[in-house]
Amino acid sequence: MTTIAAARHLQLDPGRITAGAGAIALNAALLMLLMVPIAAPPVLEREQTELIDFVPVRPRPVPPPEPVEVPVTRQPPREQAEPRPVRQAVTQPPSETTDMPQPGDLVVPPGDEHVIEIPADPQPPADTGGPLQGAHLQYASAPPPAYPREALVEGITGTVMLRVLVDVDGRPLEVSVQRSSGHRALDAAARRQVLSKWRFHPAMRNGIAVQAIGVVPVEFKLD
């Protein structure tokens, strides 16, 4: 009887086993929850700014253009003409007019007139484009002028230097006073007489009569 009762006592009760297992599992779960530490709040990670480096793109070098060969046409050397001899023009000196006897110094009484000739300046080179300048005029006819009455009364004397332009026929074309005698009456009388009454031998240039300009003196003098 005892053996049978012990055997009955040793038989497992499934309901109790299940309830005990559940209680153990619950206690274990609670224990685990207590053992888990409190988790720290999540840390926000700082946003990292990405730095972008801009690398300039270097342009590719442009290759230089290929040289274009231009065909060169060679011209044959020109023949240099032989220099021709230069002919130099020979300027012939102007022919001098025939020397004529020149009137000397004359002293005349009051009322008479006389003319004194002073040698002209050396003749400059001939100017082919105009009258012969500084010519030594040769007289063909040179009657003295009348002595002005007022100058005669006042006893005025003097020498007038006249600049005369002589035409190719020997006639005076222009007469001007180059140097005054100091008295208008003497200057006017001398100029009027030379322009209207005097005649000259025409000046010659290379055998041709040309116009000439020279200076002649007219003197008024009292004894």
Backbone as ProteinMPNN parsed JSONL, in Angstrom:
{"seq_chain_A": "MTTIAAARHLQLDPGRITAGAGAIALNAALLMLLMVPIAAPPVLEREQTELIDFVPVRPRPVPPPEPVEVPVTRQPPREQAEPRPVRQAVTQPPSETTDMPQPGDLVVPPGDEHVIEIPADPQPPADTGGPLQGAHLQYASAPPPAYPREALVEGITGTVMLRVLVDVDGRPLEVSVQRSSGHRALDAAARRQVLSKWRFHPAMRNGIAVQAIGVVPVEFKLD", "coords_chain_A": {"N_chain_A": [[0.837, -1.2, 0.0], [1.9, 1.22, 0.759], [3.892, 1.597, -1.175], [2.492, 1.935, -3.507], [1.183, 4.311, -2.896], [3.342, 6.052, -2.741], [4.212, 6.022, -5.339], [2.079, 7.183, -6.66], [2.338, 9.657, -5.557], [4.671, 10.587, -6.719], [4.093, 11.115, -9.361], [4.036, 13.471, -11.959], [2.485, 16.694, -12.189], [1.103, 18.121, -14.881], [-0.115, 20.617, -15.078], [0.792, 22.061, -12.912], [3.432, 22.162, -13.487], [3.522, 23.711, -15.74], [2.557, 26.15, -14.784], [4.539, 26.775, -12.919], [6.737, 26.998, -14.573], [6.009, 29.181, -16.07], [5.958, 31.157, -14.104], [8.619, 31.249, -13.405], [9.763, 32.118, -15.802], [8.67, 34.655, -16.027], [9.733, 35.921, -13.793], [12.402, 35.821, -14.475], [12.407, 37.461, -16.691], [11.73, 39.906, -15.582], [13.951, 40.269, -13.967], [15.947, 40.554, -15.843], [15.17, 42.89, -17.064], [15.651, 44.682, -15.012], [18.361, 44.532, -14.844], [19.258, 45.687, -17.168], [20.972, 48.622, -18.211], [20.129, 52.156, -18.114], [19.659, 53.564, -21.208], [21.648, 55.995, -22.841], [20.644, 59.22, -24.174], [20.311, 59.569, -27.665], [23.1, 60.87, -29.439], [23.329, 63.72, -31.348], [24.789, 63.849, -34.355], [27.155, 66.116, -35.627], [26.644, 68.023, -38.472], [28.652, 67.514, -41.164], [30.403, 69.657, -43.185], [31.01, 69.429, -46.478], [33.879, 70.202, -48.159], [34.538, 71.535, -51.221], [36.881, 71.513, -53.618], [37.618, 73.654, -56.229], [39.148, 73.106, -59.084], [40.807, 74.879, -61.465], [40.358, 74.437, -64.873], [42.852, 73.984, -67.07], [43.32, 75.504, -70.189], [43.744, 73.729, -73.145], [46.796, 73.875, -74.818], [46.919, 75.68, -77.839], [47.946, 74.457, -80.812], [50.524, 75.976, -82.749], [49.895, 77.586, -85.911], [50.641, 75.887, -88.852], [53.423, 76.824, -90.761], [52.979, 78.444, -93.857], [54.255, 77.799, -96.859], [55.297, 80.051, -99.173], [55.643, 80.27, -102.519], [58.536, 81.624, -103.88], [59.278, 83.778, -106.396], [62.002, 84.13, -108.214], [63.505, 86.866, -109.634], [65.33, 87.615, -112.516], [68.487, 89.219, -112.221], [68.617, 92.714, -112.806], [70.113, 94.358, -115.476], [72.481, 96.765, -114.955], [72.5, 99.976, -116.179], [75.113, 101.48, -117.938], [76.775, 104.232, -116.545], [76.188, 107.371, -117.958], [78.315, 109.797, -119.367], [78.383, 112.935, -117.798], [77.589, 115.983, -119.049], [78.968, 119.021, -118.489], [77.716, 122.215, -118.24], [79.143, 124.982, -119.706], [79.593, 128.101, -118.596], [79.667, 131.039, -120.236], [81.517, 133.977, -119.83], [79.945, 137.172, -119.504], [79.897, 139.258, -122.29], [81.855, 142.114, -122.584], [81.018, 145.48, -123.002], [82.015, 147.749, -125.548], [84.736, 149.72, -124.715], [84.33, 153.037, -124.025], [85.375, 156.378, -124.255], [85.254, 158.087, -121.201], [83.526, 160.861, -119.806], [85.341, 163.371, -118.15], [86.003, 165.092, -115.044], [84.254, 168.013, -114.992], [84.216, 171.52, -114.745], [81.982, 174.058, -114.666], [80.819, 177.335, -115.447], [78.381, 179.33, -113.623], [75.084, 178.609, -114.638], [75.769, 176.905, -116.679], [75.942, 173.351, -117.203], [77.249, 170.253, -116.083], [78.482, 166.876, -116.157], [79.667, 164.367, -114.058], [81.288, 161.32, -114.055], [81.271, 158.512, -112.005], [83.145, 155.659, -111.295], [81.412, 152.617, -111.626], [80.191, 150.047, -109.373], [81.896, 146.867, -109.047], [80.971, 144.583, -111.579], [78.399, 142.286, -110.986], [77.798, 138.691, -111.236], [76.139, 137.751, -114.244], [72.617, 137.819, -114.524], [70.564, 135.681, -115.94], [67.844, 135.696, -115.982], [66.739, 138.25, -115.995], [67.185, 141.853, -116.149], [70.555, 142.987, -116.673], [72.408, 143.291, -113.847], [73.976, 145.917, -111.993], [75.445, 147.045, -114.086], [78.025, 148.592, -116.055], [77.33, 151.446, -117.303], [77.463, 152.771, -120.555], [77.858, 155.897, -122.039], [75.992, 157.242, -124.724], [74.863, 159.599, -125.408], [74.871, 162.405, -123.395], [73.734, 165.053, -122.411], [74.191, 167.862, -120.237], [72.069, 168.723, -117.426], [69.845, 171.562, -116.989], [70.715, 174.138, -114.723], [68.951, 174.449, -111.79], [67.041, 177.403, -111.096], [66.444, 178.428, -108.533], [68.227, 176.992, -106.941], [70.557, 177.936, -108.032], [70.461, 180.632, -107.347], [70.548, 180.494, -104.589], [72.964, 179.328, -104.295], [73.366, 176.563, -104.136], [74.866, 173.404, -104.247], [75.714, 170.053, -105.339], [75.757, 166.428, -105.687], [73.955, 164.079, -107.491], [73.022, 160.706, -107.302], [71.869, 158.487, -109.586], [69.759, 155.77, -110.291], [69.486, 153.801, -113.082], [67.475, 152.178, -115.457], [68.172, 150.696, -118.407], [67.022, 150.186, -121.67], [67.039, 147.709, -124.375], [67.545, 149.187, -126.621], [68.998, 151.288, -125.749], [67.645, 153.374, -124.535], [66.625, 155.105, -121.609], [64.498, 153.513, -119.332], [63.546, 153.554, -116.703], [64.181, 155.794, -114.073], [65.529, 156.5, -111.0], [66.154, 158.054, -107.822], [68.985, 157.191, -106.215], [70.839, 158.119, -104.348], [70.433, 161.082, -102.729], [71.105, 164.535, -103.528], [70.693, 166.26, -101.565], [69.044, 168.318, -102.054], [65.898, 169.001, -103.299], [65.297, 170.232, -105.733], [67.619, 169.957, -107.299], [67.762, 167.152, -107.449], [65.367, 166.536, -108.843], [65.762, 167.882, -111.278], [68.01, 166.559, -112.333], [67.055, 163.903, -112.584], [64.921, 164.233, -114.398], [66.265, 165.151, -116.688], [68.003, 162.989, -117.383], [66.147, 160.93, -117.885], [64.736, 161.866, -120.096], [66.547, 162.889, -122.014], [69.023, 161.592, -122.125], [71.056, 159.018, -123.633], [72.169, 155.644, -123.996], [74.716, 153.186, -124.696], [73.593, 149.984, -125.519], [73.72, 147.269, -123.22], [75.534, 144.187, -123.6], [75.081, 140.703, -123.829], [76.49, 137.71, -124.331], [76.736, 138.445, -126.974], [74.25, 139.518, -127.499], [71.939, 142.145, -127.244], [70.821, 143.36, -124.155], [68.642, 144.318, -121.445], [69.759, 146.58, -118.906], [70.893, 147.564, -115.662], [72.183, 150.298, -114.011], [74.219, 152.711, -112.198], [74.429, 156.179, -112.319], [76.179, 159.294, -111.967], [75.202, 162.689, -111.416], [76.4, 165.883, -111.329], [76.122, 168.989, -109.73], [77.677, 171.991, -109.669], [79.198, 174.984, -108.557], [81.367, 177.714, -109.453]], "CA_chain_A": [[0.0, 0.0, 0.0], [2.823, 2.375, 0.81], [4.574, 1.738, -2.486], [1.525, 2.501, -4.488], [0.941, 5.723, -2.552], [4.522, 6.857, -3.14], [4.227, 6.142, -6.8], [1.081, 8.198, -7.022], [2.836, 10.96, -5.14], [5.755, 10.99, -7.612], [3.579, 11.451, -10.704], [4.107, 14.931, -12.237], [1.216, 17.319, -12.588], [1.436, 19.05, -15.986], [-0.607, 21.979, -14.838], [1.693, 22.741, -12.013], [4.714, 22.394, -14.176], [3.346, 24.849, -16.659], [2.435, 27.37, -14.0], [5.851, 27.09, -12.356], [7.631, 27.473, -15.655], [5.625, 30.559, -16.453], [6.388, 32.082, -13.069], [10.085, 31.401, -13.532], [10.062, 32.936, -16.987], [8.291, 36.039, -15.741], [10.741, 36.477, -12.889], [13.656, 36.012, -15.242], [12.246, 38.634, -17.564], [11.814, 41.1, -14.749], [15.337, 40.412, -13.549], [16.731, 41.046, -16.983], [14.849, 44.305, -17.25], [16.332, 45.447, -13.981], [19.8, 44.507, -15.104], [19.601, 46.484, -18.384], [21.19, 50.044, -17.847], [19.341, 53.15, -18.868], [20.413, 53.975, -22.432], [21.831, 57.462, -22.999], [19.933, 59.752, -25.362], [21.169, 59.548, -28.881], [23.887, 62.095, -29.709], [23.176, 64.193, -32.736], [26.064, 64.063, -35.043], [27.276, 67.38, -36.358], [26.697, 67.903, -39.936], [29.962, 67.803, -41.738], [30.326, 70.365, -44.474], [31.989, 68.927, -47.442], [34.596, 71.238, -48.898], [34.768, 71.129, -52.616], [37.94, 72.291, -54.274], [37.439, 73.845, -57.673], [40.444, 73.122, -59.784], [40.581, 75.428, -62.82], [40.757, 73.569, -65.993], [43.771, 74.666, -67.971], [42.996, 75.249, -71.61], [44.756, 72.999, -73.894], [47.547, 74.778, -75.728], [46.562, 75.583, -79.26], [49.176, 74.291, -81.614], [50.723, 77.075, -83.719], [49.571, 77.195, -87.293], [51.767, 75.438, -89.657], [53.837, 77.847, -91.75], [52.611, 78.188, -95.253], [55.359, 78.124, -97.758], [54.9, 80.824, -100.347], [56.687, 80.134, -103.556], [59.224, 82.866, -104.218], [59.712, 83.811, -107.796], [63.244, 84.877, -108.344], [63.628, 87.61, -110.875], [66.724, 87.725, -112.962], [69.059, 90.544, -111.91], [68.563, 93.687, -113.885], [71.401, 94.863, -115.93], [72.651, 98.18, -114.666], [72.959, 100.747, -117.332], [76.385, 102.15, -117.729], [76.576, 105.683, -116.351], [76.562, 108.212, -119.087], [79.106, 110.969, -118.948], [77.598, 114.149, -117.588], [78.18, 117.147, -119.698], [78.869, 120.225, -117.672], [77.5, 123.421, -119.034], [80.183, 125.99, -119.524], [79.009, 129.443, -118.613], [80.573, 132.01, -120.824], [81.414, 135.288, -119.16], [79.247, 138.166, -120.333], [80.792, 140.085, -123.103], [81.935, 143.499, -122.137], [80.757, 146.467, -124.047], [83.212, 148.456, -126.024], [85.119, 150.837, -123.858], [84.182, 154.362, -124.616], [85.981, 157.41, -123.395], [84.324, 158.612, -120.214], [83.748, 162.285, -119.535], [86.068, 163.635, -116.914], [85.417, 166.113, -114.182], [84.097, 169.293, -115.674], [83.791, 172.652, -113.923], [81.331, 174.986, -115.571], [80.353, 178.548, -114.77], [76.945, 179.306, -113.319], [74.227, 178.584, -115.815], [76.133, 175.73, -117.467], [75.809, 172.092, -116.486], [78.237, 169.241, -116.444], [78.23, 165.554, -115.591], [80.861, 163.629, -113.648], [81.008, 159.884, -113.964], [82.004, 157.781, -110.973], [83.165, 154.24, -111.685], [80.373, 151.803, -110.985], [80.67, 148.91, -108.594], [82.229, 145.707, -109.896], [79.783, 143.959, -112.159], [78.129, 140.948, -110.445], [77.493, 137.696, -112.277], [74.948, 138.058, -115.036], [71.381, 137.116, -114.193], [69.935, 135.398, -117.233], [66.399, 135.802, -115.904], [66.279, 139.631, -115.929], [68.181, 142.828, -116.594], [71.918, 142.859, -116.183], [72.507, 144.114, -112.645], [75.268, 146.535, -111.732], [76.174, 147.238, -115.339], [78.783, 149.837, -116.233], [76.619, 152.043, -118.433], [78.276, 153.566, -121.481], [77.057, 156.999, -122.564], [75.958, 157.595, -126.148], [74.575, 161.035, -125.391], [74.59, 162.783, -122.013], [73.757, 166.507, -122.233], [73.994, 168.225, -118.827], [70.777, 169.349, -117.13], [69.849, 172.988, -116.656], [70.875, 174.382, -113.286], [67.725, 175.046, -111.26], [67.252, 178.807, -110.789], [66.455, 178.678, -107.091], [69.481, 176.471, -106.408], [71.621, 178.828, -108.483], [70.388, 181.863, -106.558], [70.95, 180.199, -103.207], [74.32, 178.782, -104.291], [73.31, 175.164, -103.694], [75.566, 172.436, -105.096], [75.572, 168.67, -104.882], [75.833, 165.347, -106.673], [72.826, 163.142, -107.423], [73.291, 159.361, -107.821], [70.631, 157.999, -110.191], [69.699, 154.359, -110.711], [68.869, 153.868, -114.405], [67.201, 150.946, -116.194], [68.366, 150.995, -119.822], [66.422, 149.181, -122.538], [67.954, 147.123, -125.359], [67.872, 150.192, -127.625], [69.788, 152.335, -125.126], [66.814, 154.414, -123.931], [66.297, 154.881, -120.195], [63.108, 153.155, -119.048], [63.227, 153.989, -115.341], [65.24, 156.551, -113.406], [65.171, 156.777, -109.607], [67.242, 158.633, -107.037], [69.583, 156.242, -105.274], [71.374, 158.942, -103.269], [70.038, 162.466, -102.993], [72.103, 165.606, -103.401], [70.333, 167.065, -100.413], [68.138, 169.394, -102.464], [64.899, 168.413, -104.203], [65.36, 170.827, -107.072], [68.721, 169.315, -108.019], [67.386, 165.752, -107.72], [64.333, 166.491, -109.876], [66.331, 168.309, -112.557], [68.878, 165.495, -112.836], [66.232, 162.757, -112.991], [64.153, 164.599, -115.593], [67.176, 165.258, -117.824], [68.477, 161.655, -117.771], [65.047, 160.13, -118.423], [64.226, 162.367, -121.382], [67.553, 163.305, -122.984], [70.235, 160.776, -122.197], [71.033, 157.75, -124.352], [73.294, 154.788, -123.616], [74.977, 152.013, -125.52], [72.969, 148.833, -124.849], [74.602, 146.231, -122.679], [75.553, 142.979, -124.419], [75.278, 139.431, -123.145], [76.695, 136.676, -125.347], [76.512, 139.028, -128.288], [72.857, 139.939, -127.645], [71.627, 143.319, -126.436], [69.908, 143.067, -123.049], [68.408, 145.424, -120.525], [70.795, 146.674, -117.879], [70.663, 148.528, -114.585], [73.426, 150.861, -113.501], [74.121, 153.955, -111.432], [75.179, 157.276, -112.94], [76.163, 160.511, -111.148], [74.984, 163.998, -112.038], [76.929, 166.839, -110.357], [75.827, 170.417, -109.851], [78.777, 172.65, -108.975], [79.395, 176.399, -108.866], [82.73, 178.204, -109.237]], "C_chain_A": [[0.848, 1.215, 0.0], [3.482, 2.605, -0.482], [3.663, 2.341, -3.483], [1.28, 3.954, -4.173], [2.098, 6.584, -2.919], [4.578, 7.059, -4.609], [3.24, 7.175, -7.252], [1.598, 9.591, -6.663], [3.908, 11.469, -6.077], [5.257, 11.335, -9.004], [3.505, 12.975, -10.845], [2.772, 15.429, -12.705], [1.543, 18.323, -13.681], [0.953, 20.438, -15.709], [0.321, 22.76, -13.926], [3.02, 23.072, -12.694], [4.604, 23.61, -15.06], [3.266, 26.138, -15.888], [3.768, 27.758, -13.404], [6.797, 27.625, -13.399], [7.284, 28.888, -16.043], [6.079, 31.554, -15.415], [7.881, 32.317, -13.156], [10.44, 32.306, -14.696], [9.748, 34.388, -16.726], [9.322, 36.685, -14.833], [12.063, 36.733, -13.611], [13.568, 37.244, -16.114], [12.353, 39.91, -16.753], [13.241, 41.349, -14.303], [16.195, 40.987, -14.666], [16.441, 42.512, -17.232], [15.551, 45.182, -16.233], [17.822, 45.54, -14.244], [20.197, 45.363, -16.316], [19.807, 47.942, -17.982], [20.361, 50.976, -18.722], [20.187, 53.657, -20.031], [20.489, 55.496, -22.52], [21.106, 57.959, -24.226], [20.875, 59.782, -26.565], [21.835, 60.905, -29.107], [23.739, 62.473, -31.171], [24.546, 64.467, -33.332], [26.033, 65.391, -35.79], [27.359, 67.122, -37.859], [28.075, 68.33, -40.423], [29.786, 68.446, -43.116], [31.423, 69.853, -45.383], [32.586, 70.106, -48.211], [34.935, 70.722, -50.281], [35.826, 72.051, -53.203], [37.671, 72.354, -55.766], [38.822, 73.988, -58.31], [40.209, 73.679, -61.182], [41.145, 74.501, -63.882], [41.645, 74.373, -66.927], [43.412, 74.368, -69.424], [44.135, 74.514, -72.289], [45.501, 73.952, -74.826], [47.177, 74.528, -77.179], [47.843, 75.437, -80.062], [49.318, 75.437, -82.604], [50.403, 76.616, -85.134], [50.827, 76.807, -88.057], [52.145, 76.513, -90.672], [53.499, 77.421, -93.164], [53.765, 78.634, -96.132], [54.816, 78.827, -98.995], [55.995, 80.682, -101.387], [57.25, 81.496, -103.929], [59.73, 82.774, -105.645], [60.945, 84.679, -107.898], [63.303, 85.541, -109.709], [65.089, 87.692, -111.265], [67.263, 89.106, -112.647], [69.022, 91.456, -113.112], [69.96, 94.169, -114.234], [71.466, 96.359, -115.663], [73.211, 98.893, -115.879], [74.257, 101.454, -116.99], [76.146, 103.644, -117.552], [77.071, 106.474, -117.542], [77.389, 109.39, -118.595], [78.235, 112.21, -118.88], [78.333, 115.317, -118.217], [77.942, 118.37, -118.819], [78.739, 121.444, -118.567], [78.567, 124.453, -118.69], [79.54, 127.354, -119.665], [80.037, 130.425, -119.148], [80.424, 133.337, -120.1], [80.732, 136.281, -120.066], [80.25, 139.048, -121.053], [80.737, 141.528, -122.624], [81.673, 144.432, -123.305], [82.039, 147.2, -124.398], [83.494, 149.645, -125.128], [85.001, 152.137, -124.63], [84.854, 155.367, -123.696], [84.933, 158.023, -122.486], [84.586, 160.097, -119.994], [84.421, 162.478, -118.194], [85.341, 164.654, -116.068], [85.398, 167.444, -114.92], [83.634, 170.332, -114.678], [83.237, 173.701, -114.863], [80.911, 176.212, -114.789], [78.88, 178.449, -114.477], [76.12, 179.414, -114.588], [74.555, 177.433, -116.732], [76.034, 174.495, -116.581], [76.899, 171.15, -116.946], [77.893, 167.955, -115.702], [79.56, 164.917, -115.258], [80.472, 162.165, -113.525], [81.895, 159.263, -112.907], [81.996, 156.319, -111.367], [82.124, 153.459, -110.897], [81.008, 150.669, -110.203], [81.031, 147.767, -109.52], [80.967, 144.987, -110.327], [79.579, 142.572, -111.571], [77.869, 139.968, -111.571], [76.172, 138.013, -112.955], [73.779, 137.2, -114.597], [70.606, 136.911, -115.484], [68.433, 135.565, -117.181], [65.89, 137.224, -115.885], [67.356, 140.569, -116.428], [69.542, 142.563, -115.964], [72.106, 143.836, -115.025], [73.915, 144.691, -112.51], [76.098, 146.775, -112.973], [76.918, 148.573, -115.326], [78.226, 150.496, -117.492], [77.564, 152.936, -119.241], [77.384, 154.636, -122.114], [77.148, 157.053, -124.086], [75.682, 159.078, -126.303], [74.165, 161.401, -123.979], [74.68, 164.289, -121.848], [73.486, 166.868, -120.778], [72.638, 168.889, -118.608], [70.944, 170.836, -116.84], [69.926, 173.156, -115.146], [69.595, 175.031, -112.763], [67.986, 176.471, -110.767], [67.343, 179.048, -109.278], [67.73, 178.149, -106.449], [70.651, 177.363, -106.799], [71.649, 180.104, -107.642], [70.904, 181.625, -105.145], [72.357, 179.615, -103.12], [74.388, 177.338, -103.813], [74.033, 174.289, -104.711], [75.33, 171.033, -104.542], [75.663, 167.69, -106.031], [74.681, 164.384, -106.426], [73.272, 161.809, -108.011], [71.961, 158.778, -108.279], [70.78, 156.536, -110.598], [68.879, 154.304, -111.991], [68.7, 152.457, -114.955], [67.226, 151.288, -117.673], [67.812, 149.847, -120.644], [67.453, 148.69, -123.551], [68.322, 148.117, -126.453], [68.656, 151.36, -127.036], [68.984, 153.431, -124.478], [66.572, 154.1, -122.452], [64.805, 154.584, -120.026], [62.678, 153.652, -117.669], [64.444, 154.705, -114.766], [64.751, 156.875, -111.996], [66.403, 157.297, -108.879], [67.746, 157.588, -106.047], [70.201, 156.971, -104.086], [71.126, 160.404, -103.603], [71.226, 163.423, -102.828], [71.863, 166.444, -102.157], [69.398, 168.206, -100.753], [67.182, 168.827, -103.509], [65.014, 168.962, -105.616], [66.469, 170.2, -107.897], [68.369, 167.876, -108.381], [66.387, 165.677, -108.866], [64.898, 166.878, -111.236], [67.207, 167.224, -113.156], [68.054, 164.312, -113.331], [65.489, 163.055, -114.287], [65.052, 164.638, -116.833], [67.634, 163.88, -118.306], [67.362, 160.859, -118.429], [64.644, 160.582, -119.822], [65.316, 162.6, -122.43], [68.73, 162.353, -123.131], [69.975, 159.497, -122.985], [72.312, 156.989, -123.995], [73.523, 153.738, -124.699], [74.374, 150.8, -124.811], [74.016, 147.849, -124.347], [74.453, 144.964, -123.504], [75.79, 141.768, -123.517], [75.341, 138.335, -124.2], [76.361, 137.197, -126.739], [75.107, 139.52, -128.528], [72.628, 141.125, -126.723], [70.583, 142.96, -125.383], [69.689, 144.338, -122.245], [69.465, 145.399, -119.423], [70.415, 147.758, -116.88], [72.017, 148.985, -114.066], [73.165, 152.166, -112.777], [75.005, 155.004, -112.104], [75.102, 158.492, -112.025], [75.876, 161.75, -111.999], [75.379, 165.041, -110.993], [76.513, 168.266, -110.71], [76.873, 171.156, -109.006], [78.904, 174.096, -109.447], [80.847, 176.769, -108.624], [82.741, 179.158, -108.044]], "O_chain_A": [[0.542, 2.176, -0.706], [3.63, 3.76, -0.879], [4.077, 3.211, -4.249], [1.177, 4.769, -5.09], [1.916, 7.718, -3.36], [4.944, 8.131, -5.09], [3.537, 7.969, -8.145], [1.335, 10.568, -7.364], [4.053, 12.682, -6.226], [6.058, 11.85, -9.784], [2.985, 13.671, -9.973], [2.037, 14.782, -13.451], [2.223, 19.311, -13.402], [1.622, 21.389, -16.113], [0.594, 23.942, -14.135], [3.618, 24.127, -12.481], [5.512, 24.44, -15.109], [3.856, 27.136, -16.301], [4.11, 28.941, -13.377], [7.555, 28.566, -13.162], [8.167, 29.702, -16.314], [6.527, 32.652, -15.747], [8.354, 33.442, -13.0], [11.318, 33.162, -14.583], [10.489, 35.269, -17.162], [9.739, 37.823, -15.048], [12.738, 37.735, -13.376], [14.54, 37.985, -16.259], [12.984, 40.878, -17.178], [13.696, 42.492, -14.262], [17.07, 41.818, -14.425], [17.337, 43.286, -17.568], [15.993, 46.287, -16.547], [18.461, 46.533, -13.895], [21.366, 45.721, -16.459], [18.865, 48.511, -17.429], [19.962, 50.665, -19.844], [21.309, 54.125, -19.834], [19.498, 56.19, -22.295], [20.959, 57.231, -25.208], [22.08, 59.998, -26.439], [21.199, 61.951, -28.98], [23.982, 61.682, -32.083], [25.331, 65.257, -32.806], [25.067, 65.742, -36.468], [28.001, 66.21, -38.38], [28.563, 69.412, -40.093], [29.159, 67.914, -44.032], [32.607, 69.866, -45.047], [31.87, 70.895, -48.828], [35.519, 69.655, -50.471], [35.632, 73.266, -53.257], [37.52, 71.349, -56.461], [39.545, 74.947, -58.041], [39.517, 73.066, -61.995], [42.217, 73.906, -63.773], [41.193, 75.357, -67.512], [43.229, 73.224, -69.84], [45.316, 74.702, -71.996], [44.882, 74.744, -75.537], [47.124, 73.402, -77.673], [48.735, 76.279, -79.954], [48.338, 75.833, -83.235], [50.601, 75.46, -85.507], [51.907, 77.37, -87.879], [51.278, 77.05, -91.363], [53.685, 76.283, -93.596], [54.165, 79.797, -96.09], [54.004, 78.287, -99.746], [57.161, 80.962, -101.111], [56.499, 82.414, -104.257], [60.469, 81.871, -106.038], [60.871, 85.886, -107.668], [63.177, 84.909, -110.758], [65.968, 87.826, -110.413], [66.535, 90.087, -112.799], [69.333, 91.075, -114.241], [70.831, 94.35, -113.384], [70.601, 97.118, -116.1], [74.203, 98.499, -116.493], [74.447, 101.954, -115.881], [75.401, 104.253, -118.321], [78.176, 106.286, -118.051], [77.154, 109.906, -117.503], [77.453, 112.493, -119.787], [79.506, 115.584, -117.952], [76.805, 118.682, -118.467], [79.518, 121.67, -119.494], [78.836, 124.739, -117.523], [79.014, 127.708, -120.72], [81.117, 130.608, -118.585], [79.309, 133.761, -119.796], [80.92, 136.239, -121.282], [81.262, 139.497, -120.515], [79.673, 142.061, -122.306], [82.072, 144.175, -124.441], [82.997, 147.246, -123.627], [82.617, 150.456, -124.828], [85.517, 152.285, -125.738], [84.876, 155.188, -122.479], [83.861, 158.426, -122.936], [85.736, 160.537, -119.995], [84.088, 161.806, -117.218], [84.202, 165.025, -116.352], [86.425, 167.919, -115.406], [82.758, 170.063, -113.856], [83.939, 174.18, -115.753], [80.672, 176.127, -113.585], [78.194, 177.583, -115.019], [76.419, 180.201, -115.485], [73.696, 177.01, -117.505], [76.042, 174.596, -115.354], [77.4, 171.25, -118.065], [77.116, 167.956, -114.747], [80.48, 164.921, -116.076], [79.436, 161.831, -112.95], [83.111, 159.456, -112.905], [80.95, 155.785, -111.737], [81.977, 153.615, -109.685], [82.194, 150.372, -110.348], [80.538, 147.694, -110.646], [80.029, 144.808, -109.551], [80.488, 141.745, -111.64], [77.735, 140.365, -112.729], [75.222, 138.48, -112.326], [73.929, 136.008, -114.331], [70.059, 137.858, -116.049], [67.787, 135.577, -118.229], [64.679, 137.413, -115.765], [68.325, 140.14, -117.054], [69.653, 141.995, -114.877], [71.981, 145.049, -115.195], [74.905, 144.049, -112.861], [77.327, 146.716, -112.921], [76.504, 149.537, -114.682], [78.608, 150.144, -118.608], [78.337, 153.726, -118.7], [76.315, 154.341, -122.649], [78.228, 156.928, -124.663], [76.199, 159.731, -127.21], [73.244, 160.809, -123.416], [75.612, 164.773, -121.205], [72.636, 166.245, -120.141], [72.117, 169.545, -119.509], [72.029, 171.304, -116.493], [69.292, 172.421, -114.389], [69.2, 176.081, -113.268], [68.995, 176.737, -110.114], [68.213, 179.783, -108.809], [68.264, 178.764, -105.527], [71.603, 177.538, -106.038], [72.716, 180.594, -107.273], [71.611, 182.461, -104.581], [72.891, 179.425, -102.027], [75.353, 176.937, -103.163], [73.821, 174.434, -105.915], [74.819, 170.856, -103.436], [75.647, 168.076, -107.2], [74.46, 163.933, -105.303], [73.842, 161.776, -109.102], [71.042, 158.593, -107.481], [71.792, 156.129, -111.17], [67.716, 154.707, -112.003], [69.627, 151.647, -114.933], [66.406, 152.074, -118.148], [68.088, 148.681, -120.363], [68.584, 149.176, -123.591], [69.317, 147.916, -127.151], [68.951, 152.323, -127.744], [69.57, 154.353, -123.91], [66.339, 152.946, -122.094], [63.957, 155.325, -120.525], [61.552, 154.123, -117.504], [65.583, 154.276, -114.951], [63.681, 157.459, -111.824], [67.539, 157.018, -109.264], [67.015, 157.159, -105.155], [70.104, 156.506, -102.95], [71.564, 160.896, -104.643], [72.187, 163.157, -102.106], [72.714, 167.233, -101.747], [68.997, 168.974, -99.879], [67.62, 168.235, -104.495], [64.844, 168.225, -106.588], [66.277, 169.935, -109.084], [68.646, 167.429, -109.494], [66.536, 164.849, -109.764], [64.548, 166.265, -112.245], [67.157, 166.987, -114.363], [68.337, 163.773, -114.402], [65.437, 162.208, -115.18], [64.642, 164.203, -117.909], [67.654, 163.627, -119.51], [67.598, 160.181, -119.429], [64.25, 159.758, -120.647], [65.035, 162.517, -123.626], [69.368, 162.326, -124.183], [68.864, 158.966, -123.012], [73.364, 157.572, -123.735], [72.639, 153.447, -125.506], [74.617, 150.604, -123.62], [75.054, 147.636, -124.975], [73.382, 144.69, -124.046], [76.586, 141.809, -122.58], [74.353, 138.067, -124.883], [75.786, 136.49, -127.567], [74.781, 139.909, -129.65], [73.06, 141.123, -125.57], [69.574, 142.326, -125.693], [70.448, 145.302, -122.351], [69.989, 144.346, -119.061], [69.722, 148.723, -117.203], [72.88, 148.174, -113.729], [72.04, 152.664, -112.746], [76.17, 154.753, -112.415], [74.08, 158.709, -111.375], [76.273, 161.826, -113.162], [74.792, 165.099, -109.913], [76.56, 168.671, -111.871], [76.946, 170.973, -107.79], [78.729, 174.379, -110.633], [81.494, 176.233, -107.725], [83.794, 179.688, -107.688]]}, "name": "protein", "num_of_chains": 1, "seq": "MTTIAAARHLQLDPGRITAGAGAIALNAALLMLLMVPIAAPPVLEREQTELIDFVPVRPRPVPPPEPVEVPVTRQPPREQAEPRPVRQAVTQPPSETTDMPQPGDLVVPPGDEHVIEIPADPQPPADTGGPLQGAHLQYASAPPPAYPREALVEGITGTVMLRVLVDVDGRPLEVSVQRSSGHRALDAAARRQVLSKWRFHPAMRNGIAVQAIGVVPVEFKLD"}
